[in-house]
PDB file of C-alpha atoms in Angstrom:
ATOM      1  CA  MET B1193     -25.670  -6.750  25.220  1.00  0.00           C
ATOM      2  CA  SER B1194     -21.701  -6.134  25.229  1.00  0.00           C
ATOM      3  CA  LYS B1195     -19.771  -7.287  21.935  1.00  0.00           C
ATOM      4  CA  LEU B1196     -16.620  -7.900  20.481  1.00  0.00           C
ATOM      5  CA  PHE B1197     -15.850  -5.394  17.487  1.00  0.00           C
ATOM      6  CA  LEU B1198     -13.486  -6.353  14.798  1.00  0.00           C
ATOM      7  CA  ILE B1199     -12.347  -3.128  13.421  1.00  0.00           C
ATOM      8  CA  PRO B1200     -10.518  -2.825  10.056  1.00  0.00           C
ATOM      9  CA  THR B1201      -7.668  -0.076   9.793  1.00  0.00           C
ATOM     10  CA  PRO B1202      -6.091   1.414   7.093  1.00  0.00           C
ATOM     11  CA  ILE B1203      -3.383  -0.435   5.189  1.00  0.00           C
ATOM     12  CA  GLY B1204      -1.733   2.791   3.940  1.00  0.00           C
ATOM     13  CA  ASN B1205      -3.672   5.943   3.439  1.00  0.00           C
ATOM     14  CA  LEU B1206      -5.411   7.203   6.837  1.00  0.00           C
ATOM     15  CA  GLU B1207      -8.061   8.582   4.944  1.00  0.00           C
ATOM     16  CA  ASP B1208      -9.383   4.823   4.309  1.00  0.00           C
ATOM     17  CA  MET B1209     -10.567   4.721   7.999  1.00  0.00           C
ATOM     18  CA  THR B1210     -14.394   4.716   8.187  1.00  0.00           C
ATOM     19  CA  LEU B1211     -16.441   7.266  10.468  1.00  0.00           C
ATOM     20  CA  ARG B1212     -17.935   4.191  12.006  1.00  0.00           C
ATOM     21  CA  ALA B1213     -14.485   2.676  12.892  1.00  0.00           C
ATOM     22  CA  ILE B1214     -13.504   5.896  14.383  1.00  0.00           C
ATOM     23  CA  ARG B1215     -16.771   6.261  16.397  1.00  0.00           C
ATOM     24  CA  ILE B1216     -16.737   2.702  17.750  1.00  0.00           C
ATOM     25  CA  LEU B1217     -13.092   3.013  18.905  1.00  0.00           C
ATOM     26  CA  LYS B1218     -13.994   6.015  20.826  1.00  0.00           C
ATOM     27  CA  GLU B1219     -16.962   4.358  22.382  1.00  0.00           C
ATOM     28  CA  VAL B1220     -15.662   0.993  23.405  1.00  0.00           C
ATOM     29  CA  ASP B1221     -14.281   0.246  26.917  1.00  0.00           C
ATOM     30  CA  LEU B1222     -10.864  -1.137  25.431  1.00  0.00           C
ATOM     31  CA  ILE B1223      -8.972  -1.539  22.489  1.00  0.00           C
ATOM     32  CA  LEU B1224      -6.879  -4.586  21.756  1.00  0.00           C
ATOM     33  CA  ALA B1225      -3.925  -3.738  19.463  1.00  0.00           C
ATOM     34  CA  GLU B1226      -1.624  -5.907  17.699  1.00  0.00           C
ATOM     35  CA  ASP B1227       1.278  -3.504  18.292  1.00  0.00           C
ATOM     36  CA  THR B1228       0.331  -0.568  20.744  1.00  0.00           C
ATOM     37  CA  ARG B1229       2.931   1.736  19.096  1.00  0.00           C
ATOM     38  CA  THR B1230       1.467   1.378  15.781  1.00  0.00           C
ATOM     39  CA  THR B1231      -2.199   1.724  17.006  1.00  0.00           C
ATOM     40  CA  ALA B1232      -1.187   4.683  19.262  1.00  0.00           C
ATOM     41  CA  PHE B1233      -0.189   6.532  16.101  1.00  0.00           C
ATOM     42  CA  LEU B1234      -3.715   5.852  14.482  1.00  0.00           C
ATOM     43  CA  LEU B1235      -5.589   6.851  17.584  1.00  0.00           C
ATOM     44  CA  LYS B1236      -3.733  10.123  17.927  1.00  0.00           C
ATOM     45  CA  HIS B1237      -4.426  11.094  14.504  1.00  0.00           C
ATOM     46  CA  PHE B1238      -8.231  10.584  14.904  1.00  0.00           C
ATOM     47  CA  ASP B1239      -8.115  11.971  18.529  1.00  0.00           C
ATOM     48  CA  ILE B1240      -9.037   8.677  19.996  1.00  0.00           C
ATOM     49  CA  ARG B1241      -8.333   8.795  23.779  1.00  0.00           C
ATOM     50  CA  ASN B1242      -9.127   5.022  24.870  1.00  0.00           C
ATOM     51  CA  LYS B1243      -7.057   2.592  26.820  1.00  0.00           C
ATOM     52  CA  MET B1244      -5.397  -0.271  24.835  1.00  0.00           C
ATOM     53  CA  GLN B1245      -4.103  -3.449  25.612  1.00  0.00           C
ATOM     54  CA  SER B1246      -1.566  -5.608  23.596  1.00  0.00           C
ATOM     55  CA  HIS B1247      -2.961  -8.722  21.562  1.00  0.00           C
ATOM     56  CA  HIS B1248      -0.937 -10.543  19.189  1.00  0.00           C
ATOM     57  CA  LYS B1249      -0.051 -13.960  18.129  1.00  0.00           C
ATOM     58  CA  PHE B1250       2.660 -14.248  20.897  1.00  0.00           C
ATOM     59  CA  ASN B1251       0.309 -13.684  23.728  1.00  0.00           C
ATOM     60  CA  GLU B1252      -3.123 -14.300  22.635  1.00  0.00           C
ATOM     61  CA  HIS B1253      -3.577 -17.717  24.053  1.00  0.00           C
ATOM     62  CA  LYS B1254      -2.776 -16.262  27.533  1.00  0.00           C
ATOM     63  CA  THR B1255      -5.105 -13.016  27.059  1.00  0.00           C
ATOM     64  CA  VAL B1256      -8.074 -14.328  25.420  1.00  0.00           C
ATOM     65  CA  GLU B1257      -9.669 -15.936  28.762  1.00  0.00           C
ATOM     66  CA  PHE B1258      -9.300 -12.408  30.214  1.00  0.00           C
ATOM     67  CA  VAL B1259     -10.819 -10.630  27.370  1.00  0.00           C
ATOM     68  CA  ILE B1260     -13.813 -12.962  27.373  1.00  0.00           C
ATOM     69  CA  SER B1261     -14.558 -12.522  30.807  1.00  0.00           C
ATOM     70  CA  GLN B1262     -14.379  -8.643  30.581  1.00  0.00           C
ATOM     71  CA  ILE B1263     -16.861  -8.854  27.721  1.00  0.00           C
ATOM     72  CA  LYS B1264     -19.325 -10.992  29.856  1.00  0.00           C
ATOM     73  CA  ALA B1265     -18.794  -8.532  32.668  1.00  0.00           C
ATOM     74  CA  GLY B1266     -20.318  -5.854  30.494  1.00  0.00           C
ATOM     75  CA  GLU B1267     -17.377  -4.270  28.566  1.00  0.00           C
ATOM     76  CA  ASN B1268     -17.304  -3.621  24.848  1.00  0.00           C
ATOM     77  CA  ILE B1269     -14.012  -4.372  23.404  1.00  0.00           C
ATOM     78  CA  ALA B1270     -12.478  -3.599  19.998  1.00  0.00           C
ATOM     79  CA  LEU B1271      -9.631  -5.782  18.267  1.00  0.00           C
ATOM     80  CA  VAL B1272      -7.591  -4.023  15.680  1.00  0.00           C
ATOM     81  CA  SER B1273      -4.184  -5.265  13.752  1.00  0.00           C
ATOM     82  CA  ASP B1274      -1.552  -3.101  12.506  1.00  0.00           C
ATOM     83  CA  ALA B1275      -3.328  -2.880   9.084  1.00  0.00           C
ATOM     84  CA  GLY B1276      -6.364  -4.299   7.484  1.00  0.00           C
ATOM     85  CA  THR B1277      -9.020  -6.632   8.833  1.00  0.00           C
ATOM     86  CA  PRO B1278      -8.193  -8.785  11.989  1.00  0.00           C
ATOM     87  CA  GLY B1279      -8.357 -12.429  11.432  1.00  0.00           C
ATOM     88  CA  ILE B1280      -7.176 -12.024   7.652  1.00  0.00           C
ATOM     89  CA  SER B1281      -3.552 -13.041   8.052  1.00  0.00           C
ATOM     90  CA  ASP B1282      -3.505 -11.209  11.345  1.00  0.00           C
ATOM     91  CA  PRO B1283      -4.418 -12.162  14.811  1.00  0.00           C
ATOM     92  CA  GLY B1284      -8.274 -12.423  15.429  1.00  0.00           C
ATOM     93  CA  PHE B1285      -9.428 -15.948  14.541  1.00  0.00           C
ATOM     94  CA  LEU B1286      -8.689 -17.233  17.987  1.00  0.00           C
ATOM     95  CA  LEU B1287     -10.605 -14.630  19.999  1.00  0.00           C
ATOM     96  CA  THR B1288     -13.375 -14.534  17.541  1.00  0.00           C
ATOM     97  CA  ARG B1289     -13.710 -18.200  17.907  1.00  0.00           C
ATOM     98  CA  GLU B1290     -13.680 -18.210  21.624  1.00  0.00           C
ATOM     99  CA  ALA B1291     -16.029 -15.478  21.801  1.00  0.00           C
ATOM    100  CA  ILE B1292     -18.587 -17.226  19.800  1.00  0.00           C
ATOM    101  CA  LYS B1293     -18.061 -20.353  21.848  1.00  0.00           C
ATOM    102  CA  ALA B1294     -18.859 -18.244  24.772  1.00  0.00           C
ATOM    103  CA  GLY B1295     -22.099 -16.777  23.309  1.00  0.00           C
ATOM    104  CA  ILE B1296     -20.696 -13.382  22.725  1.00  0.00           C
ATOM    105  CA  GLU B1297     -21.880 -11.220  19.857  1.00  0.00           C
ATOM    106  CA  VAL B1298     -18.984 -10.580  17.365  1.00  0.00           C
ATOM    107  CA  GLU B1299     -19.424  -7.541  14.821  1.00  0.00           C
ATOM    108  CA  CYS B1300     -16.869  -6.963  12.036  1.00  0.00           C
ATOM    109  CA  LEU B1301     -17.007  -3.629  10.358  1.00  0.00           C
ATOM    110  CA  PRO B1302     -16.376  -3.627   6.390  1.00  0.00           C
ATOM    111  CA  GLY B1303     -13.145  -1.819   5.775  1.00  0.00           C
ATOM    112  CA  ALA B1304      -9.542  -2.033   4.401  1.00  0.00           C
ATOM    113  CA  THR B1305      -8.020  -5.402   3.377  1.00  0.00           C
ATOM    114  CA  ALA B1306      -5.263  -5.655   0.776  1.00  0.00           C
ATOM    115  CA  LEU B1307      -6.531  -8.696  -1.213  1.00  0.00           C
ATOM    116  CA  ILE B1308      -9.575  -7.207  -2.708  1.00  0.00           C
ATOM    117  CA  PRO B1309      -8.263  -4.010  -4.401  1.00  0.00           C
ATOM    118  CA  ALA B1310      -5.620  -6.138  -5.758  1.00  0.00           C
ATOM    119  CA  LEU B1311      -7.974  -8.517  -7.117  1.00  0.00           C
ATOM    120  CA  ALA B1312     -10.264  -5.878  -8.494  1.00  0.00           C
ATOM    121  CA  ASN B1313      -7.048  -4.065 -10.007  1.00  0.00           C
ATOM    122  CA  SER B1314      -5.559  -7.199 -11.433  1.00  0.00           C
ATOM    123  CA  GLY B1315      -7.797  -7.494 -14.655  1.00  0.00           C
ATOM    124  CA  LEU B1316      -8.129 -11.259 -13.888  1.00  0.00           C
ATOM    125  CA  PRO B1317     -11.184 -13.044 -13.433  1.00  0.00           C
ATOM    126  CA  SER B1318     -12.666 -12.104  -9.964  1.00  0.00           C
ATOM    127  CA  ASP B1319     -16.146 -14.130  -9.894  1.00  0.00           C
ATOM    128  CA  ARG B1320     -14.298 -17.062  -8.324  1.00  0.00           C
ATOM    129  CA  PHE B1321     -10.922 -16.831  -6.632  1.00  0.00           C
ATOM    130  CA  CYS B1322      -9.100 -18.594  -3.616  1.00  0.00           C
ATOM    131  CA  PHE B1323      -7.169 -16.635  -1.087  1.00  0.00           C
ATOM    132  CA  GLU B1324      -4.203 -18.504   0.359  1.00  0.00           C
ATOM    133  CA  GLY B1325      -2.735 -15.664   2.337  1.00  0.00           C
ATOM    134  CA  PHE B1326       1.267 -16.340   2.887  1.00  0.00           C
ATOM    135  CA  LEU B1327       2.558 -19.691   1.860  1.00  0.00           C
ATOM    136  CA  PRO B1328       4.503 -21.988   4.529  1.00  0.00           C
ATOM    137  CA  ILE B1329       8.082 -20.664   4.715  1.00  0.00           C
ATOM    138  CA  LYS B1330       9.490 -23.968   4.518  1.00  0.00           C
ATOM    139  CA  LYS B1331       7.616 -27.225   5.493  1.00  0.00           C
ATOM    140  CA  GLY B1332       4.872 -28.091   2.971  1.00  0.00           C
ATOM    141  CA  ARG B1333       5.688 -25.115   0.743  1.00  0.00           C
ATOM    142  CA  LYS B1334       6.625 -27.179  -2.371  1.00  0.00           C
ATOM    143  CA  THR B1335       3.690 -29.249  -2.093  1.00  0.00           C
ATOM    144  CA  ARG B1336       0.986 -26.428  -1.505  1.00  0.00           C
ATOM    145  CA  LEU B1337       2.505 -24.777  -4.636  1.00  0.00           C
ATOM    146  CA  GLU B1338       2.224 -28.080  -6.758  1.00  0.00           C
ATOM    147  CA  GLU B1339      -1.531 -28.257  -5.493  1.00  0.00           C
ATOM    148  CA  LEU B1340      -2.365 -24.730  -6.321  1.00  0.00           C
ATOM    149  CA  ALA B1341      -0.587 -25.036 -10.017  1.00  0.00           C
ATOM    150  CA  LYS B1342      -3.890 -27.221 -10.596  1.00  0.00           C
ATOM    151  CA  GLU B1343      -6.498 -24.718  -9.159  1.00  0.00           C
ATOM    152  CA  THR B1344      -8.645 -23.211 -11.836  1.00  0.00           C
ATOM    153  CA  ARG B1345      -9.949 -20.209  -9.727  1.00  0.00           C
ATOM    154  CA  THR B1346      -7.938 -17.079  -9.486  1.00  0.00           C
ATOM    155  CA  ILE B1347      -5.215 -17.353  -6.643  1.00  0.00           C
ATOM    156  CA  ILE B1348      -4.365 -14.745  -4.048  1.00  0.00           C
ATOM    157  CA  LEU B1349      -1.209 -14.684  -2.154  1.00  0.00           C
ATOM    158  CA  TYR B1350       0.381 -12.177   0.225  1.00  0.00           C
ATOM    159  CA  GLU B1351       4.297 -11.961   0.210  1.00  0.00           C
ATOM    160  CA  SER B1352       6.993 -10.131   1.936  1.00  0.00           C
ATOM    161  CA  PRO B1353       9.577  -8.103  -0.037  1.00  0.00           C
ATOM    162  CA  TYR B1354      12.247 -10.485   1.190  1.00  0.00           C
ATOM    163  CA  ARG B1355      10.906 -13.619  -0.338  1.00  0.00           C
ATOM    164  CA  ILE B1356       8.989 -12.223  -3.565  1.00  0.00           C
ATOM    165  CA  LEU B1357      11.784 -13.145  -5.887  1.00  0.00           C
ATOM    166  CA  LYS B1358      12.004 -16.687  -4.524  1.00  0.00           C
ATOM    167  CA  THR B1359       8.371 -17.017  -4.685  1.00  0.00           C
ATOM    168  CA  LEU B1360       8.108 -15.890  -8.396  1.00  0.00           C
ATOM    169  CA  THR B1361      10.929 -18.371  -8.938  1.00  0.00           C
ATOM    170  CA  GLN B1362       8.924 -21.210  -7.221  1.00  0.00           C
ATOM    171  CA  LEU B1363       5.701 -20.016  -9.204  1.00  0.00           C
ATOM    172  CA  ALA B1364       7.655 -20.212 -12.457  1.00  0.00           C
ATOM    173  CA  GLU B1365       8.680 -23.644 -11.779  1.00  0.00           C
ATOM    174  CA  SER B1366       5.384 -25.144 -10.235  1.00  0.00           C
ATOM    175  CA  PHE B1367       2.955 -23.451 -12.409  1.00  0.00           C
ATOM    176  CA  ASP B1368       4.350 -22.219 -15.878  1.00  0.00           C
ATOM    177  CA  GLU B1369       6.486 -18.963 -16.408  1.00  0.00           C
ATOM    178  CA  GLU B1370       4.104 -17.928 -19.130  1.00  0.00           C
ATOM    179  CA  ARG B1371       1.239 -17.865 -16.377  1.00  0.00           C
ATOM    180  CA  GLU B1372      -0.489 -14.589 -16.110  1.00  0.00           C
ATOM    181  CA  ILE B1373       0.008 -12.713 -12.803  1.00  0.00           C
ATOM    182  CA  SER B1374      -0.702  -9.235 -11.411  1.00  0.00           C
ATOM    183  CA  VAL B1375       1.511  -8.260  -8.387  1.00  0.00           C
ATOM    184  CA  SER B1376       0.498  -5.130  -6.603  1.00  0.00           C
ATOM    185  CA  ARG B1377       2.562  -3.560  -3.665  1.00  0.00           C
ATOM    186  CA  GLU B1378       2.049  -0.597  -1.172  1.00  0.00           C
ATOM    187  CA  ILE B1379      -1.750  -0.534  -1.863  1.00  0.00           C
ATOM    188  CA  SER B1380      -3.109   3.022  -1.061  1.00  0.00           C
ATOM    189  CA  LYS B1381       0.315   4.193  -0.120  1.00  0.00           C
ATOM    190  CA  LEU B1382       2.371   6.939  -1.920  1.00  0.00           C
ATOM    191  CA  HIS B1383       4.251   4.260  -4.000  1.00  0.00           C
ATOM    192  CA  GLU B1384       1.725   2.052  -4.771  1.00  0.00           C
ATOM    193  CA  GLU B1385       2.378  -0.038  -7.920  1.00  0.00           C
ATOM    194  CA  THR B1386       0.690  -2.849  -9.753  1.00  0.00           C
ATOM    195  CA  VAL B1387       2.805  -4.927 -12.142  1.00  0.00           C
ATOM    196  CA  ARG B1388       1.014  -7.188 -14.881  1.00  0.00           C
ATOM    197  CA  GLY B1389       2.288  -9.721 -17.247  1.00  0.00           C
ATOM    198  CA  THR B1390       3.570 -13.335 -17.007  1.00  0.00           C
ATOM    199  CA  ILE B1391       5.476 -14.767 -13.969  1.00  0.00           C
ATOM    200  CA  LYS B1392       8.640 -14.375 -16.022  1.00  0.00           C
ATOM    201  CA  GLU B1393       7.893 -10.900 -16.931  1.00  0.00           C
ATOM    202  CA  VAL B1394       7.094  -9.839 -13.303  1.00  0.00           C
ATOM    203  CA  PHE B1395      10.109 -11.693 -11.979  1.00  0.00           C
ATOM    204  CA  GLU B1396      12.288  -9.655 -14.511  1.00  0.00           C
ATOM    205  CA  HIS B1397      10.799  -6.492 -13.431  1.00  0.00           C
ATOM    206  CA  PHE B1398      11.508  -6.878  -9.771  1.00  0.00           C
ATOM    207  CA  THR B1399      15.105  -8.125 -10.323  1.00  0.00           C
ATOM    208  CA  LYS B1400      15.630  -4.890 -11.866  1.00  0.00           C
ATOM    209  CA  ASN B1401      13.771  -2.901  -9.433  1.00  0.00           C
ATOM    210  CA  GLU B1402      14.364  -3.539  -5.816  1.00  0.00           C
ATOM    211  CA  PRO B1403      11.118  -4.982  -4.242  1.00  0.00           C
ATOM    212  CA  ARG B1404      10.008  -2.754  -1.342  1.00  0.00           C
ATOM    213  CA  GLY B1405       6.605  -2.960   0.739  1.00  0.00           C
ATOM    214  CA  GLU B1406       4.244  -5.674   1.077  1.00  0.00           C
ATOM    215  CA  PHE B1407       2.987  -7.603  -1.919  1.00  0.00           C
ATOM    216  CA  VAL B1408      -0.351  -9.304  -2.904  1.00  0.00           C
ATOM    217  CA  LEU B1409       0.129 -11.728  -5.895  1.00  0.00           C
ATOM    218  CA  VAL B1410      -2.909 -12.422  -8.019  1.00  0.00           C
ATOM    219  CA  ILE B1411      -2.476 -15.530 -10.340  1.00  0.00           C
ATOM    220  CA  ALA B1412      -4.601 -16.712 -13.338  1.00  0.00           C
ATOM    221  CA  GLY B1413      -6.050 -20.117 -12.635  1.00  0.00           C
ATOM    222  CA  LYS B1414      -5.264 -23.168 -14.686  1.00  0.00           C
ATOM    223  CA  ASN B1415      -6.658 -23.193 -18.044  1.00  0.00           C
ATOM    224  CA  LYS B1416      -9.614 -25.723 -18.122  1.00  0.00           C
ATOM    225  CA  LYS B1417      -9.077 -26.855 -21.461  1.00  0.00           C
TER     226      LYS B1417
END
């Protein structure tokens, strides 16, 4: 039976690509890519000569019906995002949901994602955690931060270099500037860095050192006492 494959791709170092992911990308009938230019570089590196089609958050509602019909017609299709696992703060949820509704088998390969290395590397409790992805940019942002301030589990957020200082400032206001935090950036890349300390200390670090790359924030949960 034909399948929809969700294929994680490296978030930095191309050596993080799995052998199984390479094999499946060579075997499927079509690769759906968030950005075909980015994926073309990846495919060329691994000598994968397969046809691609654009599939991203701006066109997925228009393309999902076509993709479902192609899989039903007997094609195996793979979905990749620019980096990491499709559906985790990247396109993929809509197509996966519709494929399941249509009775199509969906198979997600294990592989690269930024949140797990950042969590494991943080030194903060990892037995129970909540992943929030990106916070709302405007509407609902303050309310969400106030809700998260009460969370007792370790909290994981994604953030861009353009908003990291603003987010750290807001965390200091909503949580407590002495709350423990670990901030990782450029995971698996040449300039990978993890800064640990209080929210205040990490904020001071990135005011002195220009924030670059994509960030993962791992924040200690509220003390239960």
